[in-house]
């Protein structure tokens, strides 16, 4: 496999359709994810049309294996969203390579921090099903992935740490988990 990285905006219409399929299928385990007709296609289009967003696809030949997006939310901190790898091609290093490509893109633009929200609305972490109030911040230290698996471990391996929780973001006991990584040492 020889990976190449291409801006999402340069994909053919067939490859954009593949990017939408991958978004739908990679997140199929999450109840709230891109299940409505046209929702995944609209999300792909947003990363081509919206000037505050951009995305990078990983290709093997002409086949789309996955893609990663960024949203320019703050002057010095950007949001990583989304990151999806075709379920048939996961655990082959594609997600890592895409994340490193996005980090290089953000660092080159002078961004200091990349952050992301990793929802747990299906039981992928030890926080699922719990009432996180009060003392929400204290719960961060004990967070762990469950046997169902969660992107938490993937991002931790790449140097991201949990920086916050939004309790009940996806319904009672279904938090969003915020993670961040320093890209450039502060001056
Ligand atoms: C999370 C995801 C992007 C990772 O991409 P990938 O190409 O499968 O990951 P890599 O092969 O680069 O994985 C590198 C390491 O991360 C860890 N890892 C990857 N996926 C993991 C998972 N689902 N659970 C636990 N650890 C995981 C492993 O340690 C892995 O190394 P190993 O395979 O040698 O054990 C991919 O699994 C995916 O698309 N998942 C569904 C969508 C999703 O959850 N996106 C993130 C939303 S915030």
XYZ file of C-alpha atoms and ligand atoms in Angstrom:
235
model
C 0.000 0.000 0.000
C 1.355 3.416 -0.976
C -0.604 6.168 0.712
C -0.963 9.593 -0.784
C -2.718 12.536 0.760
C -5.017 14.694 -1.339
C -7.215 17.667 -0.383
C -10.856 16.547 -0.256
C -11.668 19.341 -2.727
C -9.560 17.584 -5.398
C -11.471 14.284 -5.236
C -13.679 13.185 -8.127
C -17.439 12.985 -7.545
C -17.130 9.192 -7.213
C -14.392 9.556 -4.609
C -16.490 12.119 -2.687
C -19.316 9.587 -2.628
C -16.853 7.060 -1.220
C -15.793 9.593 1.456
C -19.471 9.939 2.450
C -19.904 6.153 2.586
C -16.831 5.821 4.792
C -18.150 8.542 7.131
C -21.453 6.681 7.439
C -19.969 3.207 7.868
C -17.061 4.110 10.183
C -19.440 5.789 12.621
C -22.280 3.277 12.285
C -21.763 2.153 15.914
C -22.776 5.617 17.110
C -26.546 6.195 17.292
C -26.405 9.853 16.241
C -24.029 9.566 13.323
C -24.930 10.509 9.742
C -27.831 8.083 9.351
C -30.278 10.420 7.621
C -30.352 10.291 3.806
C -27.850 12.779 2.365
C -26.400 13.711 5.764
C -22.953 12.216 5.147
C -22.833 13.712 1.635
C -23.679 17.156 3.090
C -20.883 16.811 5.639
C -18.372 15.984 2.890
C -19.598 18.999 0.867
C -19.189 21.282 3.906
C -15.467 20.480 3.973
C -15.183 21.564 0.352
C -17.491 24.627 0.364
C -16.981 26.181 3.805
C -13.913 28.423 3.922
C -13.433 27.705 7.647
C -13.030 23.995 6.936
C -10.710 21.788 4.952
C -9.973 18.088 4.782
C -7.392 15.588 3.587
C -8.153 12.189 2.069
C -5.829 9.173 2.134
C -5.740 7.366 -1.211
C -4.249 4.039 -2.236
C -4.178 4.354 -6.024
C -7.599 5.903 -6.678
C -9.287 4.190 -3.709
C -10.286 6.384 -0.775
C -9.207 4.715 2.491
C -10.212 7.465 4.907
C -10.271 11.191 5.514
C -9.693 13.806 8.182
C -11.036 17.325 8.531
C -10.209 20.512 10.377
C -12.336 23.460 11.449
C -10.688 26.826 12.086
C -12.502 27.595 15.332
C -9.953 29.794 17.166
C -6.985 31.828 15.920
C -4.504 29.413 17.516
C -6.480 26.234 18.150
C -8.246 24.251 15.454
C -10.733 21.426 15.809
C -9.921 18.038 14.306
C -13.230 16.757 12.890
C -14.000 14.218 11.569
C -11.522 11.328 11.306
C -12.799 8.190 9.623
C -11.093 5.174 8.086
C -12.929 2.632 5.940
C -13.866 -0.211 8.355
C -12.187 -2.694 5.963
C -8.900 -0.769 6.224
C -8.748 0.039 9.936
C -5.766 -0.893 12.136
C -3.416 -0.531 9.181
C -1.891 2.827 10.108
C -4.160 4.988 7.922
C -5.709 6.904 10.838
C -2.281 7.627 12.292
C -0.936 8.820 8.942
C -3.955 11.088 8.381
C -3.649 12.592 11.862
C 0.058 13.304 11.364
C -0.689 14.920 7.983
C -3.324 17.167 9.571
C -1.000 18.078 12.438
C 1.689 19.089 9.931
C -0.842 21.215 8.041
C -1.989 22.962 11.239
C 1.535 23.457 12.597
C 2.619 25.014 9.295
C -0.221 27.530 9.724
C 1.079 28.455 13.190
C -1.650 26.630 15.109
C -0.601 25.837 18.674
C -3.273 23.341 19.732
C -5.368 20.725 17.939
C -8.443 19.526 19.795
C -11.358 17.181 19.176
C -14.534 15.864 20.697
C -14.777 12.069 20.951
C -18.374 11.252 21.852
C -19.213 8.224 23.901
C -22.841 7.527 23.090
C -22.445 3.736 22.823
C -20.387 2.517 25.813
C -16.818 2.822 24.541
C -15.440 4.268 27.781
C -15.792 3.884 31.517
C -17.684 7.206 31.646
C -20.673 5.881 29.706
C -23.871 5.630 31.730
C -22.510 7.657 34.645
C -23.764 10.877 36.160
C -20.626 13.004 35.872
C -21.861 15.895 38.024
C -20.651 17.158 40.429
C -16.835 17.540 40.152
C -16.803 16.723 36.449
C -13.093 17.527 36.040
C -12.166 14.960 38.708
C -13.636 12.170 36.521
C -11.077 12.825 33.781
C -8.276 10.996 35.579
C -10.088 7.672 35.713
C -11.268 7.451 32.114
C -10.537 4.184 30.276
C -11.666 2.490 27.065
C -13.948 -0.520 27.458
C -13.807 -3.743 25.469
C -16.147 -2.124 22.914
C -13.237 0.131 21.888
C -13.115 3.898 21.567
C -10.917 6.355 19.685
C -9.664 7.548 23.107
C -6.788 5.006 23.030
C -5.937 5.868 19.432
C -5.593 9.576 20.231
C -3.747 8.964 23.516
C -1.166 6.948 21.584
C -0.663 10.006 19.354
C -0.103 12.333 22.310
C -3.599 13.753 22.843
C -4.836 14.121 26.414
C -8.313 14.501 27.827
C -8.911 18.176 28.622
C -12.619 18.252 29.361
C -15.974 16.529 29.439
C -19.445 17.646 28.404
C -21.739 15.472 30.519
C -24.905 14.172 28.846
C -23.993 15.820 25.507
C -25.697 12.960 23.646
C -28.343 12.147 26.264
C -28.142 11.072 29.896
C -24.880 9.236 30.588
C -23.551 9.854 27.060
C -20.762 12.434 27.304
C -18.568 14.164 24.783
C -14.899 13.788 25.662
C -12.589 16.631 24.647
C -8.956 15.857 23.858
C -6.130 18.166 22.808
C -2.485 18.122 21.766
C 0.121 20.854 21.744
C 1.581 21.247 18.245
C 4.031 24.076 18.702
C 5.779 24.987 21.942
C 4.484 28.353 23.236
C 6.987 31.210 22.945
C -10.177 5.628 15.204
C -9.687 5.378 13.772
C -9.692 6.688 12.994
C -8.243 4.847 13.843
O -7.753 4.654 12.519
P -6.910 3.343 12.157
O -6.354 3.495 10.796
O -7.785 2.161 12.411
O -5.786 3.428 13.279
P -4.240 2.983 13.219
O -4.075 1.728 12.459
O -3.422 4.150 12.769
O -4.055 2.707 14.804
C -2.936 3.036 15.543
C -3.130 2.561 16.964
O -4.241 3.213 17.579
C -4.910 2.295 18.457
N -6.281 2.100 17.947
C -6.752 2.299 16.704
N -8.075 2.078 16.647
C -8.451 1.733 17.875
C -9.696 1.380 18.450
N -10.836 1.376 17.730
N -9.732 1.063 19.757
C -8.580 1.078 20.489
N -7.372 1.408 19.988
C -7.302 1.735 18.713
C -4.140 1.013 18.433
O -3.190 1.068 19.480
C -3.447 1.077 17.099
O -2.275 0.375 17.061
P -2.286 -1.246 16.826
O -3.234 -1.521 15.687
O -0.858 -1.525 16.530
O -2.775 -1.823 18.125
C -10.548 4.321 13.018
O -10.567 3.136 13.778
C -11.962 4.765 12.746
O -12.259 5.302 11.688
N -12.851 4.499 13.713
C -14.262 4.840 13.584
C -14.467 6.330 13.546
C -13.964 7.024 14.796
O -14.143 6.563 15.918
N -13.339 8.193 14.570
C -12.843 9.043 15.628
C -13.970 9.896 16.124
S -13.395 11.070 17.312
